[in-house]
XYZ file of C-alpha atoms in Angstrom:
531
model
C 0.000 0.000 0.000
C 1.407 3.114 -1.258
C 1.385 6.381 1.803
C 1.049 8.812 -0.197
C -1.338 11.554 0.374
C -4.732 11.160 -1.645
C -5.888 14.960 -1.979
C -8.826 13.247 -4.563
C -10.818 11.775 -1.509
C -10.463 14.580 0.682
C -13.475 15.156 2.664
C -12.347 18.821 4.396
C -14.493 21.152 3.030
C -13.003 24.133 1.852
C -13.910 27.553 4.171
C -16.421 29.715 2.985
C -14.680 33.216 1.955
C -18.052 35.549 1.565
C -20.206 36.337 4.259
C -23.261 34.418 5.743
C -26.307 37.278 5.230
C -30.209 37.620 4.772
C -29.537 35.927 1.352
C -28.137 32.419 2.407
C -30.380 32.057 5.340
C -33.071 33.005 3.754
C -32.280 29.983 1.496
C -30.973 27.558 4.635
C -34.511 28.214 6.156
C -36.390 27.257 2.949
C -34.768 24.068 2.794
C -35.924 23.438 6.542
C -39.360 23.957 5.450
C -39.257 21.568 2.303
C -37.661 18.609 4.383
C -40.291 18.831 7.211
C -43.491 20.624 6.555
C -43.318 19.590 2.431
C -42.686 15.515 2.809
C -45.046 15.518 5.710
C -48.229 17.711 4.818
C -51.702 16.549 3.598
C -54.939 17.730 3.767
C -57.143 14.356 3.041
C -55.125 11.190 3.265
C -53.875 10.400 0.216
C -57.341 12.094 -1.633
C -55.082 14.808 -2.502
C -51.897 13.998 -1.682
C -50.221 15.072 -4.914
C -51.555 18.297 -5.114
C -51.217 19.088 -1.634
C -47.411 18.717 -2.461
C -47.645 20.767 -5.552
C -49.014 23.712 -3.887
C -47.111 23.495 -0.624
C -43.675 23.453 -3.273
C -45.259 26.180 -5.055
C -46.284 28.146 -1.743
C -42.752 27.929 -0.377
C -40.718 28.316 -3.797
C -42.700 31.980 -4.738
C -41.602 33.025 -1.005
C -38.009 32.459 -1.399
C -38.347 34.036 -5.102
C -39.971 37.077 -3.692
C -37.597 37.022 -0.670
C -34.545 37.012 -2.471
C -35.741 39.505 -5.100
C -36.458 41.880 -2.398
C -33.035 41.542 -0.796
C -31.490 41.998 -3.936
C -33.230 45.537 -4.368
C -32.312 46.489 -1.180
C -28.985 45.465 -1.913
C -29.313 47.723 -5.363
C -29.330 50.670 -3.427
C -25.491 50.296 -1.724
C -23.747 51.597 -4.968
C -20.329 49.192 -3.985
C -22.399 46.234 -3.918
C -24.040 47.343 -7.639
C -20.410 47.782 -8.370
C -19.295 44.805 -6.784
C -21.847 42.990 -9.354
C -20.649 44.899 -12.183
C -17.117 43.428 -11.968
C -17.818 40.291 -11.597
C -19.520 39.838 -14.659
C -22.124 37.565 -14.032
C -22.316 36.078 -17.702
C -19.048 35.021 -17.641
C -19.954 32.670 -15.009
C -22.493 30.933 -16.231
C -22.117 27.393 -16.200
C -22.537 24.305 -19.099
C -25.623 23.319 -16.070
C -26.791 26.380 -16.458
C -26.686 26.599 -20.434
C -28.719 23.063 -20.454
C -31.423 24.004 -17.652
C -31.668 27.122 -19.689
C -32.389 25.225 -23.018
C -34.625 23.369 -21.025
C -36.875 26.005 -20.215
C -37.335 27.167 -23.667
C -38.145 23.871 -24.896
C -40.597 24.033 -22.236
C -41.940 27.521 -23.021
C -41.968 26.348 -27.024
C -43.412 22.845 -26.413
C -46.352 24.949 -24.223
C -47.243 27.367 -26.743
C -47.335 24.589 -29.600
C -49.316 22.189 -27.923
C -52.410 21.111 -28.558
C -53.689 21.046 -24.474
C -51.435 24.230 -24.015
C -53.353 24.484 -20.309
C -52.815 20.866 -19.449
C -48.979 21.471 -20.463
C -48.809 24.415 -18.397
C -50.153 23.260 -15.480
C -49.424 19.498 -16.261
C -52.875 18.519 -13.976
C -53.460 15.806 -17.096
C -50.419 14.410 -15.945
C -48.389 14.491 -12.418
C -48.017 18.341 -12.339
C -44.760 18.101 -14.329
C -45.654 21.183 -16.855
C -44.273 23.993 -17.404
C -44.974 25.786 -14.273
C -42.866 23.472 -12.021
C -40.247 23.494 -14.088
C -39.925 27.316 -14.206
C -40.124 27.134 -10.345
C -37.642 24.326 -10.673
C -35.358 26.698 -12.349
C -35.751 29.774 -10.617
C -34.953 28.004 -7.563
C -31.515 26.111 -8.822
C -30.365 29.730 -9.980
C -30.705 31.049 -6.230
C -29.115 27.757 -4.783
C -26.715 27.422 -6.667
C -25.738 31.080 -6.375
C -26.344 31.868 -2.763
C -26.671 28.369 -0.467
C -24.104 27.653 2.232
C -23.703 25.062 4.519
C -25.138 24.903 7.748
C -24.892 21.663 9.674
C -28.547 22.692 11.413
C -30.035 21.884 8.029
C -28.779 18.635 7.481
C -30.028 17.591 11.000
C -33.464 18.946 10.178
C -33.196 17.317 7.033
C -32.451 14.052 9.004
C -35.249 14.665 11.679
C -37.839 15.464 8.675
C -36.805 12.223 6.349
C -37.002 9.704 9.533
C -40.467 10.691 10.545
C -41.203 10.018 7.333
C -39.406 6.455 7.045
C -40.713 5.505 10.391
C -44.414 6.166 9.063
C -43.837 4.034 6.094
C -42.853 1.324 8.056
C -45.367 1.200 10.867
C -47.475 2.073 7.795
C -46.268 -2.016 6.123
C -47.289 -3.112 9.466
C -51.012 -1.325 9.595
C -50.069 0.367 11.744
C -51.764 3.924 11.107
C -51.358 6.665 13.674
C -52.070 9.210 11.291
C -55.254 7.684 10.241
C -54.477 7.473 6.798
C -55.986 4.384 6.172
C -59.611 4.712 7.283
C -62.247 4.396 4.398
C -59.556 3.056 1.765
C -60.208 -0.308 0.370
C -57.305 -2.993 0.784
C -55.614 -2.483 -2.447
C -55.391 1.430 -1.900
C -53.789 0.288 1.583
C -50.991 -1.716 0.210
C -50.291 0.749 -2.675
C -49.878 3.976 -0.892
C -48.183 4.825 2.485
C -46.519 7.519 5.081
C -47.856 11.171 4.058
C -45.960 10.727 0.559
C -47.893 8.543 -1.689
C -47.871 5.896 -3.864
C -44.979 2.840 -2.934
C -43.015 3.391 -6.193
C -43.031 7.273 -5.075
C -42.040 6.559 -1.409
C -38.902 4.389 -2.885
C -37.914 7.232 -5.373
C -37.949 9.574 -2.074
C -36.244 6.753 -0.717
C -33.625 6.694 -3.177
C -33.267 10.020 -2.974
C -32.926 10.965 0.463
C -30.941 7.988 2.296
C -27.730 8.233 0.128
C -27.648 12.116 1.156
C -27.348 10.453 4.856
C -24.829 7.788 3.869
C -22.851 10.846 2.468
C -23.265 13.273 4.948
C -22.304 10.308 7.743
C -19.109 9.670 5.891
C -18.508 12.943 4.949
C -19.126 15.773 8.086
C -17.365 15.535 11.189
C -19.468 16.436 13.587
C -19.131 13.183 16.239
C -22.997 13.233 17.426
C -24.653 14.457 14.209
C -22.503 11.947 12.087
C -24.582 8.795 14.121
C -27.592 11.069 13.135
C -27.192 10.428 9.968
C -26.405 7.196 10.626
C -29.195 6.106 12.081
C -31.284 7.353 9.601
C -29.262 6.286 6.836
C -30.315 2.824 8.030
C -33.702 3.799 8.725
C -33.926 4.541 5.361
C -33.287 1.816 4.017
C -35.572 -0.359 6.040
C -38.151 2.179 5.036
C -37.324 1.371 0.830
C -37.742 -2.408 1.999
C -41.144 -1.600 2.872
C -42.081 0.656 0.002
C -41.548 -3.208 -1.521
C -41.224 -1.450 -4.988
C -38.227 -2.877 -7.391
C -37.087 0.564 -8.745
C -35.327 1.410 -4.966
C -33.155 -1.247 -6.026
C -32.274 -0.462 -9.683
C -31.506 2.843 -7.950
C -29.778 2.184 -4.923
C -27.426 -0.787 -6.023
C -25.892 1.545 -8.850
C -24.836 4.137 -6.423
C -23.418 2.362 -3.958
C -21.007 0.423 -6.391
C -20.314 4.112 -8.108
C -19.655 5.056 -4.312
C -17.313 2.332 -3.106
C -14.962 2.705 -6.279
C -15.246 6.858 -5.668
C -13.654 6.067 -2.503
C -12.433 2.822 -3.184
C -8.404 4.491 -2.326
C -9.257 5.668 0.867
C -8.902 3.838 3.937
C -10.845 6.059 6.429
C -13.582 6.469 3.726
C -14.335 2.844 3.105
C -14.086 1.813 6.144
C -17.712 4.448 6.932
C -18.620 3.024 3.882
C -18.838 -0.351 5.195
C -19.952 0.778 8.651
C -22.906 2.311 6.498
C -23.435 -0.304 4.747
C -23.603 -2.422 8.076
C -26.014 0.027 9.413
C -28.750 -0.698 6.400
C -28.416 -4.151 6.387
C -28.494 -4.422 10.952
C -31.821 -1.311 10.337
C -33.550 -4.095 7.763
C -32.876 -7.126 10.737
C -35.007 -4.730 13.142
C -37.846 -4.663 10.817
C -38.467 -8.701 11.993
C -39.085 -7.279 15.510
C -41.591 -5.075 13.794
C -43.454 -8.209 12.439
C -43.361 -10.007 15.780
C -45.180 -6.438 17.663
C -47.688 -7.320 14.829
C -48.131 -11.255 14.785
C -47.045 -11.201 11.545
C -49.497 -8.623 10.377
C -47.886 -7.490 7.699
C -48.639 -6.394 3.637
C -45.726 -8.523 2.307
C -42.497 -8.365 0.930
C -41.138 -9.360 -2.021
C -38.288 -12.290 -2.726
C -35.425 -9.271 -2.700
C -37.157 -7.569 0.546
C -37.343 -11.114 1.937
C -33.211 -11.543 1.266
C -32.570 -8.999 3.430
C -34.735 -9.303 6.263
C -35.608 -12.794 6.987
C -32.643 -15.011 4.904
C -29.590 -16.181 7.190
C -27.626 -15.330 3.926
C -27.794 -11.624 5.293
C -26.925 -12.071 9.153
C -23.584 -13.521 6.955
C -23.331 -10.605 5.079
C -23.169 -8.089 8.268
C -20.992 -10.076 9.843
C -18.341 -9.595 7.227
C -19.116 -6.303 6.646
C -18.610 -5.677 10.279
C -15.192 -8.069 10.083
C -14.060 -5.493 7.388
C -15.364 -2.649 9.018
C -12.646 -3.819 12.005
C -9.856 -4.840 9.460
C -9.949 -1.083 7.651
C -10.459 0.613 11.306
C -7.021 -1.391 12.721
C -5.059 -0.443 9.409
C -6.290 3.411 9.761
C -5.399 2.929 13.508
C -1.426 1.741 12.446
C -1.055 4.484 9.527
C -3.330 6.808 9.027
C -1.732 7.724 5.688
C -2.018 4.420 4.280
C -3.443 5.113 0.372
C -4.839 1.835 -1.472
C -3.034 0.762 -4.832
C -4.913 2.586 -8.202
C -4.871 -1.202 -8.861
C -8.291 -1.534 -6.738
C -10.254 1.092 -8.674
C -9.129 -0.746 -11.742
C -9.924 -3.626 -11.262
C -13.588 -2.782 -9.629
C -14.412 -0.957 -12.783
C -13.168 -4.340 -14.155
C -15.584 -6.243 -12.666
C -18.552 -3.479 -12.917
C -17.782 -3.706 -16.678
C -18.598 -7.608 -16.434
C -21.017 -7.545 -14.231
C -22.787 -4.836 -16.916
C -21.650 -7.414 -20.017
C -23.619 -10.159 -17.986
C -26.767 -8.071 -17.554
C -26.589 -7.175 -21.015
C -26.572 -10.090 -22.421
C -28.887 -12.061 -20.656
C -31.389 -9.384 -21.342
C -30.263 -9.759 -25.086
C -30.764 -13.451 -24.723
C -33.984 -13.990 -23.237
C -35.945 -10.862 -24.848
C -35.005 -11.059 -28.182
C -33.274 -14.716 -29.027
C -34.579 -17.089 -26.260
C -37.991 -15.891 -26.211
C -39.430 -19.461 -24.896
C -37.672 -21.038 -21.798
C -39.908 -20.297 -18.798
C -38.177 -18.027 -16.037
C -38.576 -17.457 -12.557
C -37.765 -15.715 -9.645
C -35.457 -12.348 -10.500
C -34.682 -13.959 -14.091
C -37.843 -12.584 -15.382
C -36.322 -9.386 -15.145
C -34.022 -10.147 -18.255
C -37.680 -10.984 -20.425
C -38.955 -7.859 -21.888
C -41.873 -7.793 -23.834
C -45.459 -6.012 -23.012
C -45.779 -7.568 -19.458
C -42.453 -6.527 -18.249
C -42.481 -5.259 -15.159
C -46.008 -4.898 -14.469
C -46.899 -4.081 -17.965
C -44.239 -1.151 -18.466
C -43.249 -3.144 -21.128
C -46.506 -2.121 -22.524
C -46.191 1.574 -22.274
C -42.554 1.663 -23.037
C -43.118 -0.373 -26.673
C -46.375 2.151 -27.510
C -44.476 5.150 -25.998
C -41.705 4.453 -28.794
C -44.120 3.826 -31.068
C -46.037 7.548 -30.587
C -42.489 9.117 -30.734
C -41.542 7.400 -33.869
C -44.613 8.052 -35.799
C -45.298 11.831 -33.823
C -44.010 13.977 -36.963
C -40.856 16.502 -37.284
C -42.993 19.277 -34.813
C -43.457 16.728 -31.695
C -40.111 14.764 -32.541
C -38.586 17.987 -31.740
C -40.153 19.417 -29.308
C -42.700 16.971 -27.660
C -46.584 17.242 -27.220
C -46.268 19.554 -24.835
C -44.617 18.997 -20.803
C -46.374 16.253 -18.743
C -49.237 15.759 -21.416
C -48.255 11.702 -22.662
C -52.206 11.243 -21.429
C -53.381 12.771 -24.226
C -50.724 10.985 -26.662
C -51.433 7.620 -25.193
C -55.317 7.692 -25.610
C -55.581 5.536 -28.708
C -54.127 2.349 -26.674
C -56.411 2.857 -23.535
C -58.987 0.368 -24.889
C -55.819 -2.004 -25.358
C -54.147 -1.114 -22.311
C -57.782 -2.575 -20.611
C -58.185 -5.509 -22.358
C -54.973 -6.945 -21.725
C -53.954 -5.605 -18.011
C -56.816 -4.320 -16.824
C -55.655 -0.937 -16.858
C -57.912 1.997 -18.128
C -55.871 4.444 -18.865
C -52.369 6.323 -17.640
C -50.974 9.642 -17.660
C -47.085 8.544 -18.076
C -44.819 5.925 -19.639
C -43.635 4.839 -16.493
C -40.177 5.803 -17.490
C -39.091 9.491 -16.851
C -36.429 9.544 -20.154
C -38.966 8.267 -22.492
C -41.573 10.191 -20.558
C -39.530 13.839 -21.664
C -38.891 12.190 -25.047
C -42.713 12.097 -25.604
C -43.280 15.222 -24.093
C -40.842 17.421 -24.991
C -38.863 16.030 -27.765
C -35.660 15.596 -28.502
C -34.443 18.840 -27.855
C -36.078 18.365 -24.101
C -34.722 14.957 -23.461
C -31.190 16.345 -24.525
C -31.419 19.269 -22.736
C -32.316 17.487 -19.456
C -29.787 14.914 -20.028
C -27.052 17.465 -20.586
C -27.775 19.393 -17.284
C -27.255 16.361 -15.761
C -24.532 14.411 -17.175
C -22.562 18.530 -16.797
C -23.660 18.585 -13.152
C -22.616 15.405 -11.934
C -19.187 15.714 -14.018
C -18.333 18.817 -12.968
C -19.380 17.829 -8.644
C -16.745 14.605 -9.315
C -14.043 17.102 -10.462
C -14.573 19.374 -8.027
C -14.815 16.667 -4.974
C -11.042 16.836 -4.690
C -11.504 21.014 -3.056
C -14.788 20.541 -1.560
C -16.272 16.784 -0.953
C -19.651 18.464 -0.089
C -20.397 18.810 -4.623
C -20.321 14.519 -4.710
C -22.340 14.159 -0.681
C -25.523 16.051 -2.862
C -24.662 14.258 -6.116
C -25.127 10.778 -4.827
C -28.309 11.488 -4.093
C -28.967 12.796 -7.923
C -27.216 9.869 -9.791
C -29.255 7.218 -7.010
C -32.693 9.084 -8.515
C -31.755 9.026 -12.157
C -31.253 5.098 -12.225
C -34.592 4.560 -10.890
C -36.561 6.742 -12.815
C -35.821 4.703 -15.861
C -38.622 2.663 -14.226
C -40.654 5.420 -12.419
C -42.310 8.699 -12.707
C -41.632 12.642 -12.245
C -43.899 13.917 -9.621
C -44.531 17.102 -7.798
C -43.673 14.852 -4.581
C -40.105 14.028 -5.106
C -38.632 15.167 -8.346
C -38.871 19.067 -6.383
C -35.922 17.445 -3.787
C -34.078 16.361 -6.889
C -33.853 19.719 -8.701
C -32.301 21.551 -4.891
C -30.009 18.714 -4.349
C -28.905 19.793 -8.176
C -28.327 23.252 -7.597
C -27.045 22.567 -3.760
C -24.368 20.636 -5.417
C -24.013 23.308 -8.376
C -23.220 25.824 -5.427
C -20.413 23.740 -3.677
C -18.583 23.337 -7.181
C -19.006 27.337 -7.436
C -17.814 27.536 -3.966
C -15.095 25.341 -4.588
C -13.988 27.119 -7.512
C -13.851 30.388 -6.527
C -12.291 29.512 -3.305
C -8.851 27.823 -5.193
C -9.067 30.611 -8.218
C-alpha cells in the first residue's frame, strides 16, 4: 500500500470566503421547510396527496423568489455592492448546467405554446403536475441555490429529523399500523399501494432513493461526532423504510450508487471503512424490521423475494458479519497508519468487474428478450424478459411510448406534445391497455427519459440529459476542493437510475432539482475559493 497523500478523496471542506447574510439564510430556512413541513403535509389522506405537495412546493418556492428579489433591491441601493456585481460579470460565469437548464426552459416555453392542451402542459394537472410551471419554479430556484446556499450543519439535521419521521411512518405504515389515520375508508388495495404522508410505494422508494444516500454521504462525509450517528441512524432507517415501500425501482436505484460510491472512494482507507460501517447500518436497520413483524403477529402487507433476502434469509446475518469483520480490518489499518493510500490497482480492477457484471446483464437481457424468447423463467430472471408484461406491464407503455415518438411527426419529434401531457398521446391504446392488463388508462410511460422524449422532444430529453450528465461531471471534479459537490450528487445519480422505471412527480422530483443546484453551489464555492 502506497502512503502517499490522496488529496482526490479529501473530505475537508473548503472555508467559505463571503459572508453568511439575509440571502443564504433566507435559502438555509427554505430548505428546513421543504424537508419537514413539504414531505409531511396533507390535507385528506392520500385524496389529494399530490396536489397538496404541488401547492405546498409552489407556496414555499414563490416566497423564497420574492424574498430574495427583495433583498437583492435592497442590496441595489449600496452603490459598492451594484459595483461589486458589475465586476464580476455575471455572464461570464455561467455554467454548461446552467446553459442546459436554460435550453430546457425554452423547450418548455416552445413545447407549451405549440401544444395542442397548451393548459394541461402548463399546469401538467393531465399528468403528475410536471408542466411547465414546475419546471420554471424548478429553475428559478436552482439559480438562487446554486448562487447563494451555504452550509449549515442545522439543516442537514433537520433534514435528518424530517426524512425519519417520514421512514418511520412508512414502516409502521407495512405493518397497519396507522397513527395518522391514513388508512380509514380506503379499500385494501389502496392500503398496500400507498403509504406515510408521501404517496404511492413506487413514489415513497424514489424519495427513498433520494434521500438515504444524502445520509450515507453526509455520515461519511461531516465531522461532527454526534450528528454523524444522526445520519447514521437514519441512513439505516432509510433503508428499512425502501424495503417496505416493496417497490423494485429502490433497487435499480440504490445498487448503482453504492457500487459508483465504493470505487469513488475505493483508495481511501478512512472512507471505506464508513462506507462499510454504512453499509452495516442498512443491512443491521432491515434485521429490526423482523421485531416489527413479531409487535404485529405477523401482520404485515408482504415483501417481495429481494425484501425477503434482506430481512428474513440467514444469507444476510452472513453478510453483516463480514461487513462488520471489514469494518474492524480497515479501522485497525487506519489505527497503524493513518496515511495508508490503497493501490490505483483496486479502482481498476472494480471498474473491471462493474464492466462484467454490466456485459452479464446485457446479455442475458439480449438473450432472453429477443433470441430465447421461450424457456420459462422465474424468480429475478424474469427481469431479463422484456416484452409487453415486463415489469407490471411497463413493457406495454414503453413499446407504444416508442411507437407515438416514432410516428409523432418533425414538430413533436422535436419538441414533444407539450410537458407532462403523454395522457393525451397515449389515448388511442387505452382500450388495449384494458383488455390486456386491466388498466384503463395512464398519464405517463412509467419511465421518466422516455416520458420527456414524448413530451418534450428531442431537444427536451437532450437538454435534461445534458444538465445532468454537466452537473454530476463537474461535482466529481470538483470533490477533490470541496467533498460536499459529490455528498448532494449521490443522491442525484441514485434518482436518475430509478426513474428509468418510475415517474416525475410534484412529490419528489422538487428534492431532486435543490439537491442539483445545492451541489451546483459547492462546485461554485469550490472554484472560486482555489481561483
Amino acid at each position: 500500500m502506497s502512503k502517499k497523500k490522496n488529496n482526490f478523496n479529501n473530505t475537508e471542506v473548503t472555508a467559505v470566503k463571503d459572508k453568511y447574510n439575509v440571502s443564504k439564510a433566507v435559502i438555509n430556512y427554505y430548505l428546513v421547510l421543504m424537508f419537514t413541513v413539504f414531505p409531511l403535509f396533507y390535507t385528506n389522506q392520500f385524496s389529494k396527496i399530490r396536489h397538496d405537495k404541488f401547492y405546498v412546493y409552489m407556496g414555499l418556492s414563490i416566497a423564497l423568489i420574492l424574498l430574495e428579489l427583495v433583498v437583492l433591491i435592497i442590496n441595489l441601493f449600496d452603490k459598492g455592492r451594484v459595483r461589486n456585481l458589475r465586476e464580476k460579470k455575471w455572464y461570464q460565469q455561467l455554467t454548461v448546467p446552467d446553459f442546459a437548464f436554460t435550453a430546457l426552459i425554452a423547450v418548455y416555453v416552445i413545447s407549451t405554446l405549440l401544444s395542442k392542451t397548451p393548459l394541461d402542459a402548463f399546469t401538467g394537472e393531465a399528468g403528475r403536475n410536471n408542466g411547465l410551471l414546475i419546471f420554471i419554479l424548478f429553475f428559478a430556484v436552482y439559480l438562487i441555490i446554486s448562487r447563494l446556499y451555504r452550509v449549515k450543519e442545522y439543516v442537514f439535521v433537520v433534514m435528518a429529523a424530517g426524512c425519519f419521521a417520514v421512514y418511520l411512518l412508512s414502516i409502521l405504515n407495512f405493518f397497519y399500523i396507522d397513527p395518522l389515520n391514513m388508512y380509514a375508508g380506503y379499500d385494501q388495495n389502496t392500503i398496500i399501494d400507498f403509504t406515510a404522508t408521501i404517496g404511492n410505494k413506487n413514489i415513497m422508494s424514489a424519495f427513498c432513493c433520494l434521500t438515504t444516500p444524502l445520509f450515507m454521504m453526509l455520515y461519511m462525509n461531516r465531522k461532527h461526532k454526534t450528528f454523524k450517528f444522526v445520519y447514521l441512524a437514519v441512513c439505516g432507517t432509510g433503508f428499512a423504510s425502501m424495503l417496505c415501500s416493496d417497490s423494485e425501482s429502490g433497487f435499480l436505484g440504490f445498487v448503482p450508487i453504492l457500487a459508483l460510491i465504493l470505487l469513488f472512494y475505493s483508495r481511501n482507507i478512512s472512507m471505506l471503512r464508513k462506507y462499510f460501517t454504512a453499509i452495516s447500518s442498512m443491512l443491521i436497520c432491515s434485521k429490526l424490521l423482523i421485531a416489527f413483524s413479531l409487535a404485529s403477529r405477523g401482520v404485515e402487507k408482504g415483501f417481495g423475494t429481494m425484501q425477503t433476502l434482506f430481512i428474513y434469509d440467514y444469507k444476510s446475518l452472513i453478510a453483516i458479519v463480514i461487513m462488520l469483520v471489514v469494518v474492524f480490518a480497515l479501522w485497525y489499518i487506519e489505527d497503524k497508519n493513518s496515511e495508508v493510500v490503497i493501490p490505483k490497482a483496486v479502482p481498476i480492477a472494480l471498474g473491471a468487474l462493474y464492466a462484467v457484471i454490466f456485459a452479464v446483464i446485457v446479455g442475458l437481457f439480449v438473450r432472453y428478450s429477443f433470441i430465447d424468447t421461450n424457456s420459462k423463467l422465474g424468480g429475478v430472471m424474469t427481469f431479463f424478459r422484456f416484452n409487453e408484461k415486463w415489469g407490471t406491464h411497463r413493457g406495454f407503455m414503453w413499446i407504444k411510448g416508442w411507437e407515438i415518438f416514432k410516428t409523432s411527426g418533425v414538430k413533436n419529434a422535436l419538441i414533444g406534445s407539450g410537458p407532462d401531457t403523454f395522457y393525451h398521446m397515449f389515448l388511442p391504446y387505452f382500450s388495449e391497455l384494458s383488455e390486456k392488463f386491466n388498466n384503463s388508462s395512464t398519464n405517463c410511460a412509467h419511465n421518466e427519459f422516455l416520458n420527456y422524449l414524448v413530451t418534450t422532444g428531442v431537444l427536451g430529453l437532450g437538454a435534461y440529459v445534458t444538465l445532468f450528465v454537466s452537473a454530476v461531471v463537474r461535482a466529481v471534479k470538483a470533490a477533490k476542493f470541496n467533498a460536499m459537490t459529490v455528498v448532494f450528487i449521490a443522491p442525484v445519480v441514485c434518482y436518475l437510475f430509478q426513474s428509468v422505471v418510475n415517474i416525475a412527480n410534484p412529490i419528489v422530483t422538487p428534492i431532486l432539482f435543490i439537491f442539483l443546484a445545492m451541489s451546483e453551489a459547492m462546485v461554485r464555492q469550490a472554484k472560486t475559493d482555489n481561483d
